[in-house]
Amino acid sequence: PPSAAANLRPGAEQKVVFITARVHPGETPSSFVCQGIIDFLVSQHPIAKVLRDHLVFKIAPMLNPDGVYLGNYRCSLMGFDLNRHWANPSPWAHPTLHGVKQLIIEMYNNPKINLEFYIDIHAHSTMMNGFMYGNIFEDEERFQRQAVFPKLLCQNAEDFSYSSTSFNRDAVKAGTGRRFLGGLLNDTSYCYTLEVSFYSYILGGPTSAVPYTEEAYMKLGRNVARTFLDYYRLNSLVERPLAPTPKTR
């Protein structure tokens, strides 16, 4: 159809943002953040229209459905912490990871697709605010470029903390999506874990903690989506509502 976005036309190069959530079943806030991202992207908001025209979003909102169904806190039906099995997921024991990883590798190997972002959404039981984990690279310039998205998100989301954002290569985290895909994908891809507090965020002074609500989690999701507009410098393409014409007396 003529209305098809330019990035979906045959032969067009696609910039892909891949988002996953709820690999740990007890981390329910991650589902609300993911819901906020999805609801915003499919909305009629002018920013969402521009994002859909320029980027392809692939979202797996629940990587551990059996664990969620059982009410597990961290593990799948078979007792695996799935976020430690990205390096070699079994199609039998870790089917969701296996499927998502195959899809990511297919996209990575497709010359027409640029897999630009991988963001895995979690919730944190002891820290406040939203914040990110990124990877450590020897290449200083790549390290600096990786900091751009969380810095922009910090400007858009009052509950997102850049000071709590950290870049690490902790051995315990080697099997996580962020770490594994950060090592697999090339230097134009950015892999992050987005964490959000289970309970509150701080506005202004250190004493003013605001309890999170479902709506506040979804708002963080909307702000994550909007940040891609700034990152790709697409602001000039957003349709502004026409200014009302001044009434003549």
GROMACS .gro file of C-alpha atoms in nm:
model
  249
    1PRO     CA    1   0.000   0.000   0.000
    2PRO     CA    2   0.122   0.354  -0.069
    3SER     CA    3   0.098   0.434   0.302
    4ALA     CA    4   0.362   0.169   0.390
    5ALA     CA    5   0.650   0.315   0.587
    6ALA     CA    6   0.963   0.378   0.380
    7ASN     CA    7   1.162   0.142   0.601
    8LEU     CA    8   0.928  -0.149   0.519
    9ARG     CA    9   0.946  -0.117   0.139
   10PRO     CA   10   1.115  -0.409  -0.038
   11GLY     CA   11   1.491  -0.367  -0.044
   12ALA     CA   12   1.494  -0.085   0.212
   13GLU     CA   13   1.757  -0.103   0.482
   14GLN     CA   14   1.594  -0.149   0.822
   15LYS     CA   15   1.714  -0.009   1.152
   16VAL     CA   16   1.590  -0.251   1.418
   17VAL     CA   17   1.534  -0.188   1.790
   18PHE     CA   18   1.487  -0.519   1.974
   19ILE     CA   19   1.323  -0.504   2.318
   20THR     CA   20   1.264  -0.793   2.560
   21ALA     CA   21   1.109  -0.802   2.907
   22ARG     CA   22   1.008  -1.023   3.199
   23VAL     CA   23   1.287  -1.280   3.172
   24HIS     CA   24   1.262  -1.283   3.552
   25PRO     CA   25   0.896  -1.356   3.628
   26GLY     CA   26   0.882  -1.176   3.962
   27GLU     CA   27   0.992  -0.845   3.805
   28THR     CA   28   0.640  -0.730   3.722
   29PRO     CA   29   0.730  -0.359   3.676
   30SER     CA   30   0.919  -0.456   3.359
   31SER     CA   31   0.586  -0.559   3.201
   32PHE     CA   32   0.435  -0.216   3.271
   33VAL     CA   33   0.739  -0.039   3.123
   34CYS     CA   34   0.715  -0.263   2.816
   35GLN     CA   35   0.340  -0.197   2.795
   36GLY     CA   36   0.414   0.177   2.795
   37ILE     CA   37   0.658   0.134   2.504
   38ILE     CA   38   0.412  -0.078   2.302
   39ASP     CA   39   0.107   0.143   2.367
   40PHE     CA   40   0.301   0.453   2.267
   41LEU     CA   41   0.448   0.300   1.949
   42VAL     CA   42   0.110   0.185   1.817
   43SER     CA   43  -0.063   0.511   1.908
   44GLN     CA   44  -0.151   0.801   1.678
   45HIS     CA   45   0.097   1.026   1.859
   46PRO     CA   46   0.295   1.230   1.602
   47ILE     CA   47   0.626   1.108   1.751
   48ALA     CA   48   0.511   0.745   1.728
   49LYS     CA   49   0.429   0.792   1.359
   50VAL     CA   50   0.779   0.923   1.288
   51LEU     CA   51   0.938   0.637   1.483
   52ARG     CA   52   0.734   0.378   1.289
   53ASP     CA   53   0.846   0.539   0.963
   54HIS     CA   54   1.215   0.522   1.048
   55LEU     CA   55   1.268   0.225   1.278
   56VAL     CA   56   1.148  -0.133   1.309
   57PHE     CA   57   1.065  -0.235   1.667
   58LYS     CA   58   1.075  -0.604   1.757
   59ILE     CA   59   0.934  -0.666   2.104
   60ALA     CA   60   0.918  -0.989   2.305
   61PRO     CA   61   0.720  -0.869   2.610
   62MET     CA   62   0.752  -1.187   2.815
   63LEU     CA   63   1.058  -1.414   2.784
   64ASN     CA   64   0.952  -1.638   3.073
   65PRO     CA   65   0.576  -1.706   3.035
   66ASP     CA   66   0.580  -2.040   3.218
   67GLY     CA   67   0.761  -1.885   3.517
   68VAL     CA   68   0.509  -1.601   3.524
   69TYR     CA   69   0.216  -1.845   3.503
   70LEU     CA   70   0.354  -2.046   3.797
   71GLY     CA   71   0.421  -1.737   4.005
   72ASN     CA   72   0.796  -1.805   4.019
   73TYR     CA   73   1.019  -1.521   4.125
   74ARG     CA   74   1.328  -1.579   3.914
   75CYS     CA   75   1.319  -1.915   3.736
   76SER     CA   76   1.137  -2.091   3.453
   77LEU     CA   77   0.918  -2.400   3.485
   78MET     CA   78   1.232  -2.618   3.489
   79GLY     CA   79   1.410  -2.409   3.749
   80PHE     CA   80   1.646  -2.218   3.516
   81ASP     CA   81   1.741  -1.853   3.561
   82LEU     CA   82   1.699  -1.789   3.189
   83ASN     CA   83   1.907  -1.473   3.207
   84ARG     CA   84   2.219  -1.683   3.258
   85HIS     CA   85   2.169  -1.905   2.951
   86TRP     CA   86   2.199  -1.674   2.652
   87ALA     CA   87   2.537  -1.813   2.548
   88ASN     CA   88   2.398  -2.157   2.461
   89PRO     CA   89   2.020  -2.178   2.505
   90SER     CA   90   1.864  -2.521   2.458
   91PRO     CA   91   1.558  -2.537   2.230
   92TRP     CA   92   1.412  -2.784   2.479
   93ALA     CA   93   1.502  -2.629   2.815
   94HIS     CA   94   1.508  -2.257   2.723
   95PRO     CA   95   1.276  -2.234   2.417
   96THR     CA   96   1.196  -1.862   2.443
   97LEU     CA   97   1.564  -1.763   2.461
   98HIS     CA   98   1.650  -2.003   2.183
   99GLY     CA   99   1.382  -1.855   1.956
  100VAL     CA  100   1.471  -1.493   2.029
  101LYS     CA  101   1.843  -1.559   1.991
  102GLN     CA  102   1.789  -1.733   1.653
  103LEU     CA  103   1.585  -1.434   1.535
  104ILE     CA  104   1.852  -1.187   1.650
  105ILE     CA  105   2.129  -1.386   1.477
  106GLU     CA  106   1.921  -1.406   1.156
  107MET     CA  107   1.876  -1.029   1.161
  108TYR     CA  108   2.243  -0.975   1.241
  109ASN     CA  109   2.341  -1.186   0.938
  110ASN     CA  110   2.100  -1.005   0.705
  111PRO     CA  111   2.288  -0.727   0.518
  112LYS     CA  112   1.962  -0.531   0.478
  113ILE     CA  113   1.908  -0.512   0.855
  114ASN     CA  114   2.097  -0.300   1.106
  115LEU     CA  115   2.030  -0.428   1.454
  116GLU     CA  116   2.097  -0.101   1.635
  117PHE     CA  117   1.963  -0.155   1.988
  118TYR     CA  118   1.893  -0.442   2.220
  119ILE     CA  119   1.720  -0.344   2.545
  120ASP     CA  120   1.622  -0.601   2.810
  121ILE     CA  121   1.381  -0.466   3.072
  122HIS     CA  122   1.411  -0.574   3.436
  123ALA     CA  123   1.300  -0.452   3.780
  124HIS     CA  124   1.537  -0.394   4.073
  125SER     CA  125   1.450  -0.484   4.429
  126THR     CA  126   1.695  -0.261   4.618
  127MET     CA  127   1.772   0.048   4.406
  128MET     CA  128   1.549   0.344   4.330
  129ASN     CA  129   1.466   0.510   3.996
  130GLY     CA  130   1.513   0.376   3.647
  131PHE     CA  131   1.872   0.320   3.531
  132MET     CA  132   2.069   0.115   3.282
  133TYR     CA  133   2.353  -0.133   3.267
  134GLY     CA  134   2.577  -0.122   2.961
  135ASN     CA  135   2.892  -0.301   2.852
  136ILE     CA  136   3.260  -0.218   2.879
  137PHE     CA  137   3.463  -0.186   2.560
  138GLU     CA  138   3.834  -0.129   2.505
  139ASP     CA  139   3.745   0.119   2.230
  140GLU     CA  140   3.702   0.452   2.407
  141GLU     CA  141   3.492   0.606   2.131
  142ARG     CA  142   3.248   0.313   2.132
  143PHE     CA  143   3.228   0.340   2.511
  144GLN     CA  144   3.139   0.711   2.481
  145ARG     CA  145   2.878   0.645   2.209
  146GLN     CA  146   2.712   0.387   2.432
  147ALA     CA  147   2.653   0.655   2.696
  148VAL     CA  148   2.451   0.875   2.456
  149PHE     CA  149   2.116   0.694   2.481
  150PRO     CA  150   2.098   0.681   2.864
  151LYS     CA  151   2.203   1.050   2.879
  152LEU     CA  152   1.921   1.143   2.641
  153LEU     CA  153   1.674   0.927   2.835
  154CYS     CA  154   1.777   1.109   3.151
  155GLN     CA  155   1.666   1.438   2.990
  156ASN     CA  156   1.327   1.291   2.894
  157ALA     CA  157   1.239   1.092   3.207
  158GLU     CA  158   1.244   1.258   3.549
  159ASP     CA  159   1.262   0.918   3.718
  160PHE     CA  160   1.562   0.794   3.518
  161SER     CA  161   1.900   0.825   3.689
  162TYR     CA  162   2.220   0.855   3.488
  163SER     CA  163   2.426   0.849   3.807
  164SER     CA  164   2.295   0.497   3.884
  165THR     CA  165   2.366   0.383   3.527
  166SER     CA  166   2.679   0.172   3.509
  167PHE     CA  167   2.888  -0.016   3.256
  168ASN     CA  168   3.034  -0.347   3.369
  169ARG     CA  169   3.175  -0.682   3.271
  170ASP     CA  170   3.094  -0.870   3.590
  171ALA     CA  171   3.159  -1.244   3.533
  172VAL     CA  172   2.830  -1.335   3.703
  173LYS     CA  173   2.645  -1.145   3.430
  174ALA     CA  174   2.820  -1.315   3.136
  175GLY     CA  175   2.511  -1.521   3.046
  176THR     CA  176   2.275  -1.222   3.034
  177GLY     CA  177   2.119  -1.093   2.714
  178ARG     CA  178   2.303  -0.763   2.738
  179ARG     CA  179   2.646  -0.916   2.792
  180PHE     CA  180   2.613  -1.198   2.543
  181LEU     CA  181   2.465  -0.989   2.261
  182GLY     CA  182   2.707  -0.707   2.339
  183GLY     CA  183   2.988  -0.950   2.257
  184LEU     CA  184   2.813  -1.097   1.952
  185LEU     CA  185   2.690  -0.785   1.771
  186ASN     CA  186   2.920  -0.538   1.603
  187ASP     CA  187   3.022  -0.194   1.727
  188THR     CA  188   2.722  -0.016   1.576
  189SER     CA  189   2.486  -0.208   1.807
  190TYR     CA  190   2.413  -0.102   2.163
  191CYS     CA  191   2.297  -0.354   2.425
  192TYR     CA  192   2.149  -0.242   2.756
  193THR     CA  193   1.964  -0.375   3.056
  194LEU     CA  194   1.698  -0.122   3.158
  195GLU     CA  195   1.625  -0.154   3.530
  196VAL     CA  196   1.341   0.013   3.715
  197SER     CA  197   1.287   0.016   4.090
  198PHE     CA  198   1.023  -0.209   4.243
  199TYR     CA  199   0.912   0.071   4.472
  200SER     CA  200   1.004   0.435   4.414
  201TYR     CA  201   1.198   0.710   4.244
  202ILE     CA  202   1.354   1.025   4.380
  203LEU     CA  203   1.263   1.373   4.259
  204GLY     CA  204   1.467   1.673   4.367
  205GLY     CA  205   1.621   1.620   4.710
  206PRO     CA  206   1.727   1.285   4.852
  207THR     CA  207   1.430   1.278   5.090
  208SER     CA  208   1.151   1.304   4.833
  209ALA     CA  209   1.091   0.944   4.725
  210VAL     CA  210   0.781   0.901   4.508
  211PRO     CA  211   0.618   0.555   4.504
  212TYR     CA  212   0.594   0.405   4.156
  213THR     CA  213   0.249   0.336   4.015
  214GLU     CA  214   0.154   0.128   3.711
  215GLU     CA  215   0.102   0.454   3.524
  216ALA     CA  216   0.448   0.585   3.623
  217TYR     CA  217   0.608   0.264   3.493
  218MET     CA  218   0.419   0.301   3.165
  219LYS     CA  219   0.528   0.663   3.143
  220LEU     CA  220   0.890   0.552   3.169
  221GLY     CA  221   0.819   0.317   2.877
  222ARG     CA  222   0.675   0.604   2.673
  223ASN     CA  223   0.982   0.812   2.752
  224VAL     CA  224   1.214   0.530   2.641
  225ALA     CA  225   1.030   0.523   2.306
  226ARG     CA  226   1.044   0.902   2.267
  227THR     CA  227   1.419   0.902   2.332
  228PHE     CA  228   1.477   0.728   1.997
  229LEU     CA  229   1.344   1.045   1.833
  230ASP     CA  230   1.625   1.245   1.996
  231TYR     CA  231   1.885   0.975   1.937
  232TYR     CA  232   1.817   0.961   1.564
  233ARG     CA  233   1.765   1.339   1.542
  234LEU     CA  234   1.418   1.298   1.392
  235ASN     CA  235   1.261   1.587   1.588
  236SER     CA  236   1.219   1.807   1.281
  237LEU     CA  237   0.991   1.544   1.119
  238VAL     CA  238   0.726   1.549   1.393
  239GLU     CA  239   0.405   1.716   1.276
  240ARG     CA  240   0.335   2.008   1.501
  241PRO     CA  241  -0.028   2.101   1.566
  242LEU     CA  242  -0.109   2.414   1.368
  243ALA     CA  243  -0.089   2.728   1.578
  244PRO     CA  244  -0.430   2.890   1.624
  245THR     CA  245  -0.466   3.199   1.406
  246PRO     CA  246  -0.486   3.512   1.622
  247LYS     CA  247  -0.835   3.657   1.619
  248THR     CA  248  -0.858   4.002   1.469
  249ARG     CA  249  -1.062   4.241   1.673
   0.00000   0.00000   0.00000
